[in-house]
PDB file of C-alpha atoms in Angstrom:
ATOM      1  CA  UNK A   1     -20.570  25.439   6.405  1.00 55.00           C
ATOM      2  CA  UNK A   2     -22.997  24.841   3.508  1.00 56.00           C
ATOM      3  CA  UNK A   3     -25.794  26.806   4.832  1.00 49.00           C
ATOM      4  CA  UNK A   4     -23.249  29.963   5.607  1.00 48.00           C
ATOM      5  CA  UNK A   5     -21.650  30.078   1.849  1.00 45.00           C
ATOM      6  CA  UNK A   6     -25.398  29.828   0.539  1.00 51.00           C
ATOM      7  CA  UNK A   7     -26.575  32.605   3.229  1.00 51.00           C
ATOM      8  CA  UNK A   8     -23.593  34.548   2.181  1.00 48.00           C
ATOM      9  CA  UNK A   9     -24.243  34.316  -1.595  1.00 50.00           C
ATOM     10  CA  UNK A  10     -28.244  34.811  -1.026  1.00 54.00           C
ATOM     11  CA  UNK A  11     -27.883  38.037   0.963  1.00 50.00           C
ATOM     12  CA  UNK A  12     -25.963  40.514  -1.207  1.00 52.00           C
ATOM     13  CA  UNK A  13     -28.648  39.042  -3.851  1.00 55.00           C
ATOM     14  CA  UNK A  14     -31.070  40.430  -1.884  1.00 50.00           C
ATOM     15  CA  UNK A  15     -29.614  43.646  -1.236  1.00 51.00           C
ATOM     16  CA  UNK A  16     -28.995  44.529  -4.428  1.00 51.00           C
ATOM     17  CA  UNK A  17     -32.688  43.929  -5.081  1.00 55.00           C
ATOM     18  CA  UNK A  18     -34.066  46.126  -2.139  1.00 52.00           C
ATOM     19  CA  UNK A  19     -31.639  48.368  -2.113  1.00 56.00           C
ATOM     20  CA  UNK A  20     -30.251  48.776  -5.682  1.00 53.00           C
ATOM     21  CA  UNK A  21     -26.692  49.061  -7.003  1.00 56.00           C
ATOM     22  CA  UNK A  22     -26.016  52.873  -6.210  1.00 60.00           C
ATOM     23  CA  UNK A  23     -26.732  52.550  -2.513  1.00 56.00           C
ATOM     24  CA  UNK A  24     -23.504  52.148  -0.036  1.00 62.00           C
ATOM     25  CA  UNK A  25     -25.599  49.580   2.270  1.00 60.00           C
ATOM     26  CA  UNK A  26     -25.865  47.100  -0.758  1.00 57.00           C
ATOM     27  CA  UNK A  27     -22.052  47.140  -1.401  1.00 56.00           C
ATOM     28  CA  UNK A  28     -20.932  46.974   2.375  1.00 65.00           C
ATOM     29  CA  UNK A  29     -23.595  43.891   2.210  1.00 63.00           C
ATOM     30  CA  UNK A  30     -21.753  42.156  -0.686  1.00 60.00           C
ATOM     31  CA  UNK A  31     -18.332  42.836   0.712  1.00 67.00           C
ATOM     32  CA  UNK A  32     -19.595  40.863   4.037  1.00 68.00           C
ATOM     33  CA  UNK A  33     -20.828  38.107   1.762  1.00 61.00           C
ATOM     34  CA  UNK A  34     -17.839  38.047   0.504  1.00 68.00           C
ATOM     35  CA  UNK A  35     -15.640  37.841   3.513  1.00 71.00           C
ATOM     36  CA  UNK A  36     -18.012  34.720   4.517  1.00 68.00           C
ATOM     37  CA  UNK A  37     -17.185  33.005   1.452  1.00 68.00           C
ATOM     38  CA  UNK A  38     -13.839  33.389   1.747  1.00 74.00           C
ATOM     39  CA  UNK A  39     -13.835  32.481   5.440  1.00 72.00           C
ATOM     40  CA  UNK A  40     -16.110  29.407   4.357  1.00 66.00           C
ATOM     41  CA  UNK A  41     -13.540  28.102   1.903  1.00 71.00           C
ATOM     42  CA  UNK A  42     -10.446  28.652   4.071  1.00 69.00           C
ATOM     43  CA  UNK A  43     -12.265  26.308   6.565  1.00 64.00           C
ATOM     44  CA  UNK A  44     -12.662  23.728   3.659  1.00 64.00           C
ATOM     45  CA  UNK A  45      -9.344  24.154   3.048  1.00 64.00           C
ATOM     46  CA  UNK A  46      -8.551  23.299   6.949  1.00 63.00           C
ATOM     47  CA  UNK A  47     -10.941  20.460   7.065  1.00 65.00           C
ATOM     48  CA  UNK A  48      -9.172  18.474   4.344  1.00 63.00           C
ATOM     49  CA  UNK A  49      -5.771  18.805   4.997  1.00 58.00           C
ATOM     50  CA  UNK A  50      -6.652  17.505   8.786  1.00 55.00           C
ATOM     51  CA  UNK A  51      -8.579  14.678   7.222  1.00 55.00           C
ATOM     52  CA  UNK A  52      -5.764  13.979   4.769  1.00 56.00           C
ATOM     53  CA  UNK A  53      -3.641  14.037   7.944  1.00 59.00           C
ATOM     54  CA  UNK A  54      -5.474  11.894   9.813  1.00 61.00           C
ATOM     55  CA  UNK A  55      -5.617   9.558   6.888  1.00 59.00           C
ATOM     56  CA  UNK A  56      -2.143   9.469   6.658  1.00 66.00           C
ATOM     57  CA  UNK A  57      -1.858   7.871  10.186  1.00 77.00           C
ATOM     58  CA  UNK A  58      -4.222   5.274  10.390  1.00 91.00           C
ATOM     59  CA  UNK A  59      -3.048   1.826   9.687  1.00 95.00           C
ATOM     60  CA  UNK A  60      -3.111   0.409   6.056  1.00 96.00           C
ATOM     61  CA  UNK A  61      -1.764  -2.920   5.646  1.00 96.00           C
ATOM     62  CA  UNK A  62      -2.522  -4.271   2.278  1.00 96.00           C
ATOM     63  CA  UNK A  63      -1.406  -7.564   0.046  1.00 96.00           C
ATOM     64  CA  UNK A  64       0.367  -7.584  -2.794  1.00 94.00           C
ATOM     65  CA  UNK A  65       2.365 -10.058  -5.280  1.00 93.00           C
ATOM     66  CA  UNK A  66       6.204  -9.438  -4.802  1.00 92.00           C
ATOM     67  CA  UNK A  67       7.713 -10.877  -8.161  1.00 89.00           C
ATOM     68  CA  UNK A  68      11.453  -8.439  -7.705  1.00 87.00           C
ATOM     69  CA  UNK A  69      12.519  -9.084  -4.364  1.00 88.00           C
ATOM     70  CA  UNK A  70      13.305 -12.853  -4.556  1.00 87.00           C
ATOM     71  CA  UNK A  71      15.224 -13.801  -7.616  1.00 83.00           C
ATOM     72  CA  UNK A  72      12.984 -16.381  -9.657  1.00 84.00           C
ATOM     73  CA  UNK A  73      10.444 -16.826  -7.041  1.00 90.00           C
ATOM     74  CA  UNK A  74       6.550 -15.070  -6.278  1.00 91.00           C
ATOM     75  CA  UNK A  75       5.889 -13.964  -2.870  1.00 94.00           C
ATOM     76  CA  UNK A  76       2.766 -12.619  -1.551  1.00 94.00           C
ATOM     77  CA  UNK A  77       3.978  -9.737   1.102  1.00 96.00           C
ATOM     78  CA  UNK A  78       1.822  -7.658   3.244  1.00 97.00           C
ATOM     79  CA  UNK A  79       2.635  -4.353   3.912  1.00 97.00           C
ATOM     80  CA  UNK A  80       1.453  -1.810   6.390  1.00 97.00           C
ATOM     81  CA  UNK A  81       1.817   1.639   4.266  1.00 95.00           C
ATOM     82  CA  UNK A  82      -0.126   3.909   6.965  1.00 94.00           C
ATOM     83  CA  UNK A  83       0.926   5.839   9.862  1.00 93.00           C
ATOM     84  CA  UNK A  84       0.433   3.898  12.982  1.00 95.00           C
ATOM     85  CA  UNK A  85       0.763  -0.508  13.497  1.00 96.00           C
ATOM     86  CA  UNK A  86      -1.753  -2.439  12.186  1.00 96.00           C
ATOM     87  CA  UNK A  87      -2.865  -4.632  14.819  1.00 96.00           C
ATOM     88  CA  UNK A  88      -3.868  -8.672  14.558  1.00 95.00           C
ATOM     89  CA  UNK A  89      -3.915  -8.833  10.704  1.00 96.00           C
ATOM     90  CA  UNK A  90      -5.737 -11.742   8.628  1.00 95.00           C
ATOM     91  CA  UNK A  91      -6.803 -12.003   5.409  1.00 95.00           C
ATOM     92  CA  UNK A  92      -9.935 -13.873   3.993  1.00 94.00           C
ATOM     93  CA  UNK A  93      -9.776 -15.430   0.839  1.00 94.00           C
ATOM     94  CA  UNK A  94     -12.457 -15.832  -1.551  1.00 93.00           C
ATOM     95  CA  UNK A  95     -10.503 -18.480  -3.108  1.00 88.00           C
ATOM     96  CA  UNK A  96      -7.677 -20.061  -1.546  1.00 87.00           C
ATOM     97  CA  UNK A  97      -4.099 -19.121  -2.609  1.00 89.00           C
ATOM     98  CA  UNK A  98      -1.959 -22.408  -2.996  1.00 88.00           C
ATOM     99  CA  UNK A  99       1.930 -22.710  -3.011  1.00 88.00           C
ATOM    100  CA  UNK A 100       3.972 -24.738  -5.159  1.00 85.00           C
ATOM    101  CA  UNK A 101       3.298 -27.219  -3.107  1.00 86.00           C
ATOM    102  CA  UNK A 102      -0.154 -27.804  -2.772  1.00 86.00           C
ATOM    103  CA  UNK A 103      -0.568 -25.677   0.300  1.00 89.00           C
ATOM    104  CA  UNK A 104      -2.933 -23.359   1.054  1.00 88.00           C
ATOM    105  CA  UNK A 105      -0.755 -20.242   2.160  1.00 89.00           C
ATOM    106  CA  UNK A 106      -1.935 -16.401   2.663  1.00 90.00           C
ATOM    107  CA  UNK A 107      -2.054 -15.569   6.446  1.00 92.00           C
ATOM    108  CA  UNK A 108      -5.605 -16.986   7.253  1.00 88.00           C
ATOM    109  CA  UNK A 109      -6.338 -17.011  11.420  1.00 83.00           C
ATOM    110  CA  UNK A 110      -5.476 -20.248  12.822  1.00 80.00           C
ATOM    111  CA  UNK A 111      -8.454 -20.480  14.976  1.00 79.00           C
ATOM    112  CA  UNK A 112      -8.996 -17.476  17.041  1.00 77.00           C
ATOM    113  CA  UNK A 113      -5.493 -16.936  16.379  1.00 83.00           C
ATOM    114  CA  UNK A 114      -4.487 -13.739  13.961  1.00 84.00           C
ATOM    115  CA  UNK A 115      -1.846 -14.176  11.268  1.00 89.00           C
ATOM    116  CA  UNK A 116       0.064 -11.586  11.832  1.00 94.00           C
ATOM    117  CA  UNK A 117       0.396 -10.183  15.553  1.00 93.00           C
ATOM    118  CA  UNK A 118       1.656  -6.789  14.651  1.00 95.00           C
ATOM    119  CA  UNK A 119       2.903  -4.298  11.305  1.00 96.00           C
ATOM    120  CA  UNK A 120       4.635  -1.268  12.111  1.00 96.00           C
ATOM    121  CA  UNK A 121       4.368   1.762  10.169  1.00 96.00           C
ATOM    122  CA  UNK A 122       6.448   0.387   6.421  1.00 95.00           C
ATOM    123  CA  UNK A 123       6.980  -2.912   8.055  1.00 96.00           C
ATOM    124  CA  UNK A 124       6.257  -5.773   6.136  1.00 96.00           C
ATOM    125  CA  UNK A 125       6.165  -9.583   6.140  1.00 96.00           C
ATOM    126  CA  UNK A 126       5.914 -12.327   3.455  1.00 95.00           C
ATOM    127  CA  UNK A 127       5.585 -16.241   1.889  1.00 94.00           C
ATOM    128  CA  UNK A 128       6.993 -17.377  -1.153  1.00 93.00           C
ATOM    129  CA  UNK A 129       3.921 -19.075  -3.497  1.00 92.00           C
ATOM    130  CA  UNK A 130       6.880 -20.396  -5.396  1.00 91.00           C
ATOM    131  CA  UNK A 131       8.925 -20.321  -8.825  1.00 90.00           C
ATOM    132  CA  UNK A 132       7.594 -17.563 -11.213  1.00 84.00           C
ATOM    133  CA  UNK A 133       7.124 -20.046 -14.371  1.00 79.00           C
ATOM    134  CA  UNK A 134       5.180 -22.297 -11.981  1.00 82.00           C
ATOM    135  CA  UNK A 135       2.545 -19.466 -10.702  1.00 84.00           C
ATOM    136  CA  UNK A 136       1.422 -18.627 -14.076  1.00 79.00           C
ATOM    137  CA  UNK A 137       1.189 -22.242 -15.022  1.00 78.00           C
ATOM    138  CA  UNK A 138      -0.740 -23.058 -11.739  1.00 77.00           C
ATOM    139  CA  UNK A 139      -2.415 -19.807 -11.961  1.00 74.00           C
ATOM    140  CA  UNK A 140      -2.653 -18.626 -15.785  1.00 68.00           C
ATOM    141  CA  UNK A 141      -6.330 -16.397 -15.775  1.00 63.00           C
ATOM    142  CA  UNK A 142      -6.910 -16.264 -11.278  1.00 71.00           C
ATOM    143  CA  UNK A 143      -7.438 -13.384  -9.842  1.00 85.00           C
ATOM    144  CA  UNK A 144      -7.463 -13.442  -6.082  1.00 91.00           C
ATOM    145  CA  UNK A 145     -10.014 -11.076  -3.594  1.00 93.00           C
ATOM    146  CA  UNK A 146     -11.034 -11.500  -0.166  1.00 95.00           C
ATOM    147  CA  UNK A 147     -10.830  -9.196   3.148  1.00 95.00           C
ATOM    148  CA  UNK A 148      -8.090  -7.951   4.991  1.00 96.00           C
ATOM    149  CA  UNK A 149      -9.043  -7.370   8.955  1.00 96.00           C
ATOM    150  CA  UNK A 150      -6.951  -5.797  11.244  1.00 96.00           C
ATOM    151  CA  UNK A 151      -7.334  -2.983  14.161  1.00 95.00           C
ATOM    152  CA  UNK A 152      -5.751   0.049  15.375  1.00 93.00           C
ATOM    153  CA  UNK A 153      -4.213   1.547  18.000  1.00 90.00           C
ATOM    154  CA  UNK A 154      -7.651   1.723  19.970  1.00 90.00           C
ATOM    155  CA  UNK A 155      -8.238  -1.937  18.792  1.00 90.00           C
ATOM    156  CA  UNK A 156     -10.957  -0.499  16.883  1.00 93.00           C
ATOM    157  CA  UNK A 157     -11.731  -3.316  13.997  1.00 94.00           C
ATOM    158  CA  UNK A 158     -11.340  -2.402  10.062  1.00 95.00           C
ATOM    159  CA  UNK A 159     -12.116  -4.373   7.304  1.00 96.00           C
ATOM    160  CA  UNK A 160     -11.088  -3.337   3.643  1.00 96.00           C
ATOM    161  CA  UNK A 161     -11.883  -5.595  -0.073  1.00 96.00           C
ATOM    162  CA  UNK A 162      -8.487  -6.388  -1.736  1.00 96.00           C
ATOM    163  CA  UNK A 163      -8.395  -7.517  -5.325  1.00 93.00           C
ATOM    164  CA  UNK A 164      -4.901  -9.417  -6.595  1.00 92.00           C
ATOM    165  CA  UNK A 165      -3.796 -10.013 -10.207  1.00 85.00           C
ATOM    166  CA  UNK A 166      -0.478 -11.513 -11.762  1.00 75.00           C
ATOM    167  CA  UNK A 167      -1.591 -11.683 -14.929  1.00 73.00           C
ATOM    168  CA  UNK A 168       0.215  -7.960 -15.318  1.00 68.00           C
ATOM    169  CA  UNK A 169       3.074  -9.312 -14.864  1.00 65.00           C
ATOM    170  CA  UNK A 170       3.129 -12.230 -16.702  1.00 62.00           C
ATOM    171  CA  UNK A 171       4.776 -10.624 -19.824  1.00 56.00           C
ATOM    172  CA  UNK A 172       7.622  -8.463 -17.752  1.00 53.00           C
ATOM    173  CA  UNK A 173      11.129 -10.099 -17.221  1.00 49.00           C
ATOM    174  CA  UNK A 174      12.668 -10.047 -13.483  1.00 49.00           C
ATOM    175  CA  UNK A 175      14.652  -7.602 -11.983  1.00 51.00           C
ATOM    176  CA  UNK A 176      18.339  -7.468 -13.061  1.00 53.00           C
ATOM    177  CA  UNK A 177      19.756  -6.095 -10.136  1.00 55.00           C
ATOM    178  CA  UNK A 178      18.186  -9.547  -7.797  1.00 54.00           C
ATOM    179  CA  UNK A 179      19.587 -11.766 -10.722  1.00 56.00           C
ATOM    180  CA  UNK A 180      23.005  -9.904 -10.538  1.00 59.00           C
ATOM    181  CA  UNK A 181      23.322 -10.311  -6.693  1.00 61.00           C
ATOM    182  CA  UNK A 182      22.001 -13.885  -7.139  1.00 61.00           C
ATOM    183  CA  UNK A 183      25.189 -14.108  -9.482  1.00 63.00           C
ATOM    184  CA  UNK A 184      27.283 -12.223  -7.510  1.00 66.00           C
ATOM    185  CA  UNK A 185      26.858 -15.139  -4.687  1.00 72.00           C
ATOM    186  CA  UNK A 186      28.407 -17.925  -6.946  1.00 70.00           C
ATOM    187  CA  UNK A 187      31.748 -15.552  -6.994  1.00 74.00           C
ATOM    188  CA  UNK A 188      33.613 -16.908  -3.831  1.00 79.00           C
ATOM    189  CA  UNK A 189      32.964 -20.711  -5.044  1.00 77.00           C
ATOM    190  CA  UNK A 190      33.893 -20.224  -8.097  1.00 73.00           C
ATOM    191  CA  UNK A 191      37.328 -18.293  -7.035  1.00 70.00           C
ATOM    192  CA  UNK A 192      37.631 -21.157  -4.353  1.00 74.00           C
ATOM    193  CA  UNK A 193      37.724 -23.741  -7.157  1.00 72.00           C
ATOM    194  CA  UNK A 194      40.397 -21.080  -9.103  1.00 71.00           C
ATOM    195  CA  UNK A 195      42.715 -21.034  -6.150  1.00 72.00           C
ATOM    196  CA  UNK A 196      42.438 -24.818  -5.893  1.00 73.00           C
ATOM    197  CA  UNK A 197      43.447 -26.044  -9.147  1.00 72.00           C
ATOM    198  CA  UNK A 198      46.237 -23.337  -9.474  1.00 72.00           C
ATOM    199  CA  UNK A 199      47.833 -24.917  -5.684  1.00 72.00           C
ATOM    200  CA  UNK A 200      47.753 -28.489  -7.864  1.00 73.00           C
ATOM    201  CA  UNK A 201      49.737 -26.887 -10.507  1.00 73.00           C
ATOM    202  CA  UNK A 202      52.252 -25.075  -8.858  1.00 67.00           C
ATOM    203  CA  UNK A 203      52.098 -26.591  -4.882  1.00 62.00           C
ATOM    204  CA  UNK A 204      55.796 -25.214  -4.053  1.00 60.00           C
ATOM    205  CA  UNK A 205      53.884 -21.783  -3.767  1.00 58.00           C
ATOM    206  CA  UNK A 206      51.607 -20.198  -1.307  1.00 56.00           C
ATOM    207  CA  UNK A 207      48.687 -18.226  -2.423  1.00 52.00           C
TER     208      UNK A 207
END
């Protein structure tokens, strides 16, 4: 494609130089260059949007730190954002992600065993790390990077860098809508407890 849009701009050049400007051949020249060109960047055009297409469907599965879904608690979730499943994921740390607990978490291979058999297309799969106050106190200025392997469809092998950082969200305040269905649970016991002490005072009556 290159070598046509440059043969297509160098030709009317050269036409207009052996022929001149008032002779029909050099203008019927130019208008040929100029159907190339456009031709030339229509198939640009075409390439991309396949590429973008094809981009679209290959598997991306990629970590992340989940501080909303999980009222109080850190989560690291890894989703598959790409078209097609991401086959026999595993990530490698550069340095090892711990939970609460002391445990080294973060879907290593166990062996020659994968972490994660399978992610569909928007599937993904998580561990909770732990309590929110607790991660930044265990992990106030670490940032996290490694490799994430997986394959595709054709089992063909990929391996991408990922970088993670919670220090962004060390200043920003959960979610209100997890703490309010947190809340929300403690509704029924606390109406069981209601109903209770009402039966004591008035136990001639059923509720």
């Amino acid at each position: 494609m290159t070598v046509a849009f440059g043969a297509a701009l160098v030709v009317p050049a050269v036409a207009l130089i052996v022929h001149g400007p008032d002779k029909p051949e050099t203008w019927a020249t130019a208008a040929a260059g100029l159907a190339v060109i456009t031709s030339v960047i229509s198939a640009w055009s075409s390439r991309r949007v396949v590429e973008l297409q094809e981009d679209a469907q290959k598997p991306n599965p990629y970590p992340a730190f989940d501080f909303t879904s999980r009222y109080c608690l850190v989560l690291l979730r890894v989703k598959n954002t790409g078209g097609t499943p991401a086959h026999n994921v595993s990530l490698e740390w550069n340095t090892e992600l711990k939970d609460h607990k002391g445990k080294t978490i973060g879907f290593t291979k166990t062996g020659e065993r994968p972490a994660i058999s399978v992610l569909l297309p928007g599937e993904s799969i998580s561990q909770i790390i732990g309590p929110t106050s607790q991660f930044f106190k265990a992990h106030p200025d670490e940032e996290y990077t490694g490799i994430i392997a997986f394959q595709d469809s054709s089992r063909h092998r990929c391996r991408r860098t990922f970088r993670l950082d919670g220090r962004s969200h060390s200043g920003s305040y959960d979610e209100e809508a997890t703490r309010t269905l947190y809340e929300l649970q403690k509704i029924p016991k606390q109406l069981d407890a209601i109903t209770k002490v009402v039966e004591k005072l008035a136990p001639n009556h059923s509720w």
